[in-house]
């Protein structure tokens, strides 16, 4: 596993610099853009990591995945009665679709979700 993570990091490292840190978000404004890390826990609880994986970072919208898992564990498939799973076609922070859908977010990964 460790070798695989190292290979993945080596493969994607040349892509650093192709994007831009979202400087309009205070938690990201001062982040060093060359940081890159990856970490995986095995089913046995063993941690594998490469690069800057042990440096603290702001998870931002990745937290939506964890929130969805918690909601499914709590409410089961009933969660989909109150939450859609379709693309919104709107920016992640738009509330326009929410108004049209009478309060039901189109999917769990937009801010209203």
Coordinates of C-alpha atoms in Angstrom, one line a residue, residues 38-102:
X38 CA -2.5 11.3 0.7
X39 CA -3.5 9.0 3.6
X40 CA -5.4 5.7 3.8
X41 CA -6.4 3.6 6.7
X42 CA -6.6 -0.2 6.0
X43 CA -9.5 -2.2 7.3
X44 CA -7.1 -3.4 10.0
X45 CA -6.6 0.2 11.2
X46 CA -3.1 0.6 9.8
X47 CA -2.3 4.1 8.6
X48 CA -0.4 4.6 5.3
X49 CA 0.5 8.0 4.2
X50 CA 2.7 9.9 1.7
X51 CA 3.7 13.5 1.2
X52 CA 2.3 16.2 3.5
X53 CA -0.5 14.0 4.8
X54 CA 0.3 14.6 8.4
X55 CA 0.1 18.3 8.2
X56 CA -3.2 19.8 9.5
X57 CA -5.5 21.2 6.8
X58 CA -9.0 22.7 6.4
X59 CA -11.2 20.0 5.0
X60 CA -13.8 22.4 3.6
X61 CA -16.5 20.7 1.5
X62 CA -15.0 17.2 2.1
X63 CA -16.9 17.4 5.3
X64 CA -20.1 17.0 3.3
X65 CA -19.2 13.3 2.6
X66 CA -18.8 12.6 6.3
X67 CA -22.1 14.4 7.1
X68 CA -23.9 12.3 4.5
X69 CA -22.5 9.1 5.9
X70 CA -23.7 10.1 9.4
X71 CA -27.1 11.0 8.2
X72 CA -27.5 7.6 6.3
X73 CA -26.3 5.8 9.4
X74 CA -28.9 7.6 11.5
X75 CA -31.9 7.7 9.2
X76 CA -31.1 4.9 6.6
X77 CA -32.4 5.2 3.1
X78 CA -35.2 7.5 4.4
X79 CA -32.7 10.3 4.1
X80 CA -33.5 10.5 0.4
X81 CA -37.1 11.5 1.2
X82 CA -35.6 14.9 2.3
X83 CA -32.6 15.0 0.1
X84 CA -32.2 14.6 -3.7
X85 CA -29.3 13.1 -5.6
X86 CA -29.4 15.0 -8.8
X87 CA -27.0 17.7 -10.1
X88 CA -28.2 21.2 -9.4
X89 CA -26.7 23.1 -12.3
X90 CA -26.1 25.9 -9.9
X91 CA -23.0 27.0 -8.0
X92 CA -22.4 25.1 -4.8
X93 CA -23.5 28.0 -2.6
X94 CA -26.6 29.0 -4.5
X95 CA -30.0 28.9 -2.8
X96 CA -32.1 29.4 -5.9
X97 CA -32.7 25.7 -6.6
X98 CA -33.7 25.2 -2.9
X99 CA -36.5 27.7 -3.3
X100 CA -37.8 26.0 -6.5
X101 CA -37.6 22.6 -4.8
X102 CA -39.6 23.7 -1.8

